[in-house]
mmCIF file of C-alpha atoms in Angstrom:
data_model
loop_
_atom_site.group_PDB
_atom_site.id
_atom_site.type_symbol
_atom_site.label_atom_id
_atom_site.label_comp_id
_atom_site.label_asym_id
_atom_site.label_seq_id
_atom_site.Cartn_x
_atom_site.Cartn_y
_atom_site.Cartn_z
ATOM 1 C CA UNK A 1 -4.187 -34.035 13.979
ATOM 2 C CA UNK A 2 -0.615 -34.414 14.009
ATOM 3 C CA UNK A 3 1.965 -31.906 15.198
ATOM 4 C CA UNK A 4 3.058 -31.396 11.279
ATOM 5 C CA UNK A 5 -0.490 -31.299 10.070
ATOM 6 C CA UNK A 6 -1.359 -28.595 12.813
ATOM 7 C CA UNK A 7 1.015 -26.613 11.679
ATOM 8 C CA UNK A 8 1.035 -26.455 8.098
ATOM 9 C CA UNK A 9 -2.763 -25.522 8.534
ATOM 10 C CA UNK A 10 -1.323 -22.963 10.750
ATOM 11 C CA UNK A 11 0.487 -21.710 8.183
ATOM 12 C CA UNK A 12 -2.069 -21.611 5.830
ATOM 13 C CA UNK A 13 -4.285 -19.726 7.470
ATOM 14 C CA UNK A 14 -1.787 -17.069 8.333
ATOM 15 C CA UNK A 15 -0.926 -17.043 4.748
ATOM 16 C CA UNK A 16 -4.651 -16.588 4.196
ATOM 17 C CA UNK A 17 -5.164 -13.837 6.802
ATOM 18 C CA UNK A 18 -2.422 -11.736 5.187
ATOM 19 C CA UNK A 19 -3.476 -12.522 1.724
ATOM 20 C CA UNK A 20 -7.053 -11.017 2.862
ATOM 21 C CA UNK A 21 -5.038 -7.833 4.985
ATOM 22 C CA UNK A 22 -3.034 -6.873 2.053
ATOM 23 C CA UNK A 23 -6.315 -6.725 -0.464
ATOM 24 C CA UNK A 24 -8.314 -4.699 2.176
ATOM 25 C CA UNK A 25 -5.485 -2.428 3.027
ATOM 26 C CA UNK A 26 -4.973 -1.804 -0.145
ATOM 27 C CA UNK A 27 -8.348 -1.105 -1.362
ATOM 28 C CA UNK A 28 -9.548 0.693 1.365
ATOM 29 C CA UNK A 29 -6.649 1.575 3.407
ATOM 30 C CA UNK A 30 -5.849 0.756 7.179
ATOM 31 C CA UNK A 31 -8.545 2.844 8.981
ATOM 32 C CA UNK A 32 -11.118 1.795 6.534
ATOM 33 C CA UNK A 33 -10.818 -2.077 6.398
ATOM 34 C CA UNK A 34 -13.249 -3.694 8.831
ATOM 35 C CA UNK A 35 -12.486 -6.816 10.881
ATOM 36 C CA UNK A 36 -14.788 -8.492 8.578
ATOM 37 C CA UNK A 37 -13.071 -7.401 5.317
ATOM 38 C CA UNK A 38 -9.977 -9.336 6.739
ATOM 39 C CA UNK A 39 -12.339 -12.739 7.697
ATOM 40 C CA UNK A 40 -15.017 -13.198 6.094
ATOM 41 C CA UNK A 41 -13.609 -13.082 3.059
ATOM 42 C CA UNK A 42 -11.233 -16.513 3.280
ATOM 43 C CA UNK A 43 -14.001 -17.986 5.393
ATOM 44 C CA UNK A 44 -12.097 -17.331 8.552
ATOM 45 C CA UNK A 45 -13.225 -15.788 11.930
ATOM 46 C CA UNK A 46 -12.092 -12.670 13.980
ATOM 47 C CA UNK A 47 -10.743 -15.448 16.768
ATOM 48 C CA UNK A 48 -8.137 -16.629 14.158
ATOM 49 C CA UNK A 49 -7.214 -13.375 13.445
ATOM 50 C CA UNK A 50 -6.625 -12.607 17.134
ATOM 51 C CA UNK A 51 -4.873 -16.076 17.842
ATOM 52 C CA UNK A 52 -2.648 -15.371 15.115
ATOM 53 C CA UNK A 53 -1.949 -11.803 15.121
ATOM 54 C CA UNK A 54 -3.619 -10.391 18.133
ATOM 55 C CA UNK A 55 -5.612 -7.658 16.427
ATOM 56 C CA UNK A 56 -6.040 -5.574 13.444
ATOM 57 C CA UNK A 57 -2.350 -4.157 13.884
ATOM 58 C CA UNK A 58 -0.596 -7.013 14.182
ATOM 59 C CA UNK A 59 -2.418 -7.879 10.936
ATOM 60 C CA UNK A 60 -1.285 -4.575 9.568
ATOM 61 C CA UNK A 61 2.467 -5.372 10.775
ATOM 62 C CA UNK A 62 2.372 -8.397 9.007
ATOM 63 C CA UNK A 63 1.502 -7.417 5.680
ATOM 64 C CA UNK A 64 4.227 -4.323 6.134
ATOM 65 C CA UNK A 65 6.574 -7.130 6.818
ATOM 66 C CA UNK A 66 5.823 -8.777 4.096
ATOM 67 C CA UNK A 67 5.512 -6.540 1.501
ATOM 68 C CA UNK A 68 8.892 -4.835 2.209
ATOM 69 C CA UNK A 69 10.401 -7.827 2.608
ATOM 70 C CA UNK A 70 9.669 -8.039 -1.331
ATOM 71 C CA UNK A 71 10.620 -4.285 -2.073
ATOM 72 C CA UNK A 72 13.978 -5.671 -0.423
ATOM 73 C CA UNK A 73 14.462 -8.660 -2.562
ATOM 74 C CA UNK A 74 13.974 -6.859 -5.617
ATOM 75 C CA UNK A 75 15.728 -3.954 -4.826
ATOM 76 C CA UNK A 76 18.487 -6.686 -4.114
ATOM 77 C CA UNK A 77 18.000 -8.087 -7.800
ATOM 78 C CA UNK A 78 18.582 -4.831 -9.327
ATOM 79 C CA UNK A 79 21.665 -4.380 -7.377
ATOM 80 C CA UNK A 80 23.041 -7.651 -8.593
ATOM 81 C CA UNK A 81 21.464 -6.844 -12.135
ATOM 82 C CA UNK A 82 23.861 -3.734 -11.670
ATOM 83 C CA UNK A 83 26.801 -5.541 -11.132
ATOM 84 C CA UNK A 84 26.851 -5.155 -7.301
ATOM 85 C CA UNK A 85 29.635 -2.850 -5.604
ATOM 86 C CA UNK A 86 28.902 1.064 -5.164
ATOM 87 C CA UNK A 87 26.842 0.973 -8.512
ATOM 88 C CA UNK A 88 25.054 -1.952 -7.124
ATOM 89 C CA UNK A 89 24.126 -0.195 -3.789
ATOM 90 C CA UNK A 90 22.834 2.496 -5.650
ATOM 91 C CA UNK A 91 20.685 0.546 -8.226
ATOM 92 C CA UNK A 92 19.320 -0.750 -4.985
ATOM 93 C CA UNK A 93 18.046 2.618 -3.699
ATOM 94 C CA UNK A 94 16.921 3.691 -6.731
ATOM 95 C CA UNK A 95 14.837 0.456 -7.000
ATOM 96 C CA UNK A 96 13.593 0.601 -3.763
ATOM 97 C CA UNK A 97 12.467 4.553 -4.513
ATOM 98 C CA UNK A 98 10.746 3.476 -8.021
ATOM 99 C CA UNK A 99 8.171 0.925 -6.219
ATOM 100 C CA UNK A 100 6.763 3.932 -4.801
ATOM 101 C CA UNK A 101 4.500 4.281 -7.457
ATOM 102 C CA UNK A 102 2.993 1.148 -6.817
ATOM 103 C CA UNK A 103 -0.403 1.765 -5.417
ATOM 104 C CA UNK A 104 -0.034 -0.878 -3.044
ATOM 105 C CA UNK A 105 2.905 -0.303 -1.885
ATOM 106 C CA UNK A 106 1.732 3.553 -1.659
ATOM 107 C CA UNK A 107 -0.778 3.198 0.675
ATOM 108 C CA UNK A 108 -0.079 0.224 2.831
ATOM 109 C CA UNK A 109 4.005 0.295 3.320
ATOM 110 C CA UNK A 110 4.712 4.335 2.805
ATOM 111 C CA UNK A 111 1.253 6.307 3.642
ATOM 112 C CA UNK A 112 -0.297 3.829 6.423
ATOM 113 C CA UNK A 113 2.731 1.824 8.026
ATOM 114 C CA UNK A 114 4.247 4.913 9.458
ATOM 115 C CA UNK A 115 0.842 5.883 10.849
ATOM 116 C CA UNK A 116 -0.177 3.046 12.134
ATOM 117 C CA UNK A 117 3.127 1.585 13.162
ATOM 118 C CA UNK A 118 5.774 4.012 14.123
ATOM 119 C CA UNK A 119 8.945 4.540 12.916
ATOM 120 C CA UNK A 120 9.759 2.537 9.737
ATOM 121 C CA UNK A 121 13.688 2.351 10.902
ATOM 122 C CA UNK A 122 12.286 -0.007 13.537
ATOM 123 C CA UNK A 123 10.568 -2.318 11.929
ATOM 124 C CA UNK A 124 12.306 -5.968 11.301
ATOM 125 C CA UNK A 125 12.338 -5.562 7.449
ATOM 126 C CA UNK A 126 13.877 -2.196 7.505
ATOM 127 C CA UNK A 127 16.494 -3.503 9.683
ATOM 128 C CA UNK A 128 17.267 -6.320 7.417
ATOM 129 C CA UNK A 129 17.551 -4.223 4.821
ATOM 130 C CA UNK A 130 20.047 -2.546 7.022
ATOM 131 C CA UNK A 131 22.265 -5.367 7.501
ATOM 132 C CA UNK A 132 22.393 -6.106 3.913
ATOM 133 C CA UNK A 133 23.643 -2.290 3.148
ATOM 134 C CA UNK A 134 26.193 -2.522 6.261
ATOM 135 C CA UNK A 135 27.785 -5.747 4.463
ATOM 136 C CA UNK A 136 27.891 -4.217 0.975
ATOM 137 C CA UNK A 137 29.621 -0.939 2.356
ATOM 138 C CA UNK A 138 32.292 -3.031 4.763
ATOM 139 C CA UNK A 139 33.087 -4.954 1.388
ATOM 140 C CA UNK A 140 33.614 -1.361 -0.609
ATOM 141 C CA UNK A 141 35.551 -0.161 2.750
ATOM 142 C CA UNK A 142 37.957 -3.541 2.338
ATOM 143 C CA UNK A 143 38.470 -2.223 -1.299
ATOM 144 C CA UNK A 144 39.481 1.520 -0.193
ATOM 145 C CA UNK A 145 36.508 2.514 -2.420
ATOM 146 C CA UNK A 146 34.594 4.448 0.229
ATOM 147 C CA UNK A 147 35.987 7.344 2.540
ATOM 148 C CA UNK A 148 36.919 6.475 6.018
ATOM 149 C CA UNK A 149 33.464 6.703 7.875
ATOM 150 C CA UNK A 150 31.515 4.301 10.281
ATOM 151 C CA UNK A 151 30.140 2.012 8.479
ATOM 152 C CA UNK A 152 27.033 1.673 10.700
ATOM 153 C CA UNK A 153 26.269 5.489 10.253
ATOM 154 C CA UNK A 154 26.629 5.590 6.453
ATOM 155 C CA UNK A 155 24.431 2.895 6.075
ATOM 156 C CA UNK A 156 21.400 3.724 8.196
ATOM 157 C CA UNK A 157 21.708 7.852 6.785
ATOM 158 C CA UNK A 158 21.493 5.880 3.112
ATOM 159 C CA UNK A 159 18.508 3.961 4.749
ATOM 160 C CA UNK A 160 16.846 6.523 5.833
ATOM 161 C CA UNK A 161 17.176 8.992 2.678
ATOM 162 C CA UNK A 162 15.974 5.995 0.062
ATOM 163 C CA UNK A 163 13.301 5.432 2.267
ATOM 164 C CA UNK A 164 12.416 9.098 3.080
ATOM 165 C CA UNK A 165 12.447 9.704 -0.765
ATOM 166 C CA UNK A 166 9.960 6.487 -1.234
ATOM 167 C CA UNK A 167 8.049 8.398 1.064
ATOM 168 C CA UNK A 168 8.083 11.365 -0.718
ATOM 169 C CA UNK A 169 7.313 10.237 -4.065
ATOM 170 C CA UNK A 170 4.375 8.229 -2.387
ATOM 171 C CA UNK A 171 3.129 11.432 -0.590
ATOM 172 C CA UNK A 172 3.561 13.385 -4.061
ATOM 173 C CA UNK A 173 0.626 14.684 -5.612
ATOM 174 C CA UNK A 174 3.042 13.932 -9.131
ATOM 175 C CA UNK A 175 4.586 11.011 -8.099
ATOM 176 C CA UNK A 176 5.709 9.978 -11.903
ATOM 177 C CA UNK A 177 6.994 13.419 -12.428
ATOM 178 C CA UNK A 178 8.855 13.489 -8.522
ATOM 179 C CA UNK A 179 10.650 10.208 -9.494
ATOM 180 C CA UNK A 180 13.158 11.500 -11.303
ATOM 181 C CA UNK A 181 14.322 14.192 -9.223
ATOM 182 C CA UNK A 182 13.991 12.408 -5.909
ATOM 183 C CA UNK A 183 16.818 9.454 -7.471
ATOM 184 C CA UNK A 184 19.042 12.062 -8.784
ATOM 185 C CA UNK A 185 18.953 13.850 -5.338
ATOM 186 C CA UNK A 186 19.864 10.240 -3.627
ATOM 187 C CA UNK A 187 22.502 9.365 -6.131
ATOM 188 C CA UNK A 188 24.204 12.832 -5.412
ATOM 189 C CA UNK A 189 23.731 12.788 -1.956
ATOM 190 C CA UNK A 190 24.957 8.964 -1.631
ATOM 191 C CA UNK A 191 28.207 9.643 -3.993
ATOM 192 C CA UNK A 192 29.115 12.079 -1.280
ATOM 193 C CA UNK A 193 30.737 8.689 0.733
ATOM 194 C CA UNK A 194 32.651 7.576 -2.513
ATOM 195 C CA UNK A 195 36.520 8.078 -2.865
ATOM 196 C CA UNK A 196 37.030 9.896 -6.184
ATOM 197 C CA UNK A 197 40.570 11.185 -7.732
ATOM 198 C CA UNK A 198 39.610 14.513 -6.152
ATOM 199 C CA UNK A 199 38.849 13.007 -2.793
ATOM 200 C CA UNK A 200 41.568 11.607 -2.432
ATOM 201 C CA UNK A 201 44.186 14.072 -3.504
#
């Protein structure tokens, strides 16, 4: 087998192995998937699980990765879709807060990721997402549309109140009906950062 063959078949099989995590996780959450739920199923064994994610968690990681990886990307598309800038970055929140009713996203990114894996700011796809909000806000500071703050802070407190509201609205026992006040509540509290005629009198 040839190094490129090796590892494209790699590849697939990691694909496979979070194709399989993000079903079971989904359907019957973290604690309740079994090892076999995340195998047997694409015809692979526990030992490829282990070489390629070392156990169950790293499985679970994964999947996190992935899945807010997408949240990111579209939450991206309906900045853009907004017409980028300060109404862009908060299209992107509000985006990013509306996949929490997604039953998927529900239970494996918002209800079992922070149980199983800590503190969502530390994750690698939360601190992607970071770096795209830190560029976004140094290009509205270059335009003296934002108040004088660090731009670090500002973006990691925005960070962390989309993704507090996701978790919110994913906790809620009315998530359709929490929606709506959880994205007015970040769209008042992120305006707080924005130079308005009255700010800057």
């Amino acid at each position: 087998m040839t190094t490129t063959t090796r590892a494209a078949k790699m590849a697939e099989t990691r694909a496979k192995l979070i194709a399989a995590g993000r079903k079971a996780f989904a359907e019957k959450g973290y604690s309740g998937a079994s090892m076999d739920d995340l195998t047997a199923d694409v015809g692979l064994t526990r030992g490829a699980l282990y070489h390629n994610f070392g156990d169950k968690k790293g499985l679970m990681a994964a999947v996190v990765d992935e899945i807010d990886t997408v949240m990111a990307t579209r939450a991206h598309e309906a900045g853009q879709k907004a017409g980028g800038g300060w109404k862009g970055l908060l299209a992107e929140g509000a985006a990013y807060i509306e996949m929490a009713l997604q039953p998927e996203v529900q239970r494996i990114v918002l209800l079992d990721g922070p149980a199983v894996l800590g503190d969502p700011s530390q994750w690698p796809s939360q601190n992607r997402c970071l770096q795209a909000t830190i560029a976004t806000l140094q290009e509205l500071a270059a335009e003296r549309a934002i108040k004088p703050v660090d731009i670090e802070a500002i973006a990691r407190l925005l960070n962390g109140v989309a993704l507090n509201a996701a978790l919110w609205v994913a906790a809620s026992e009315t998530p359709e009906a929490t929606l709506p006040k959880v994205v007015a509540a970040f769209e008042c509290l992120a305006s707080g950062v924005l130079i308005t005629p009255e700010s800057s009198v």
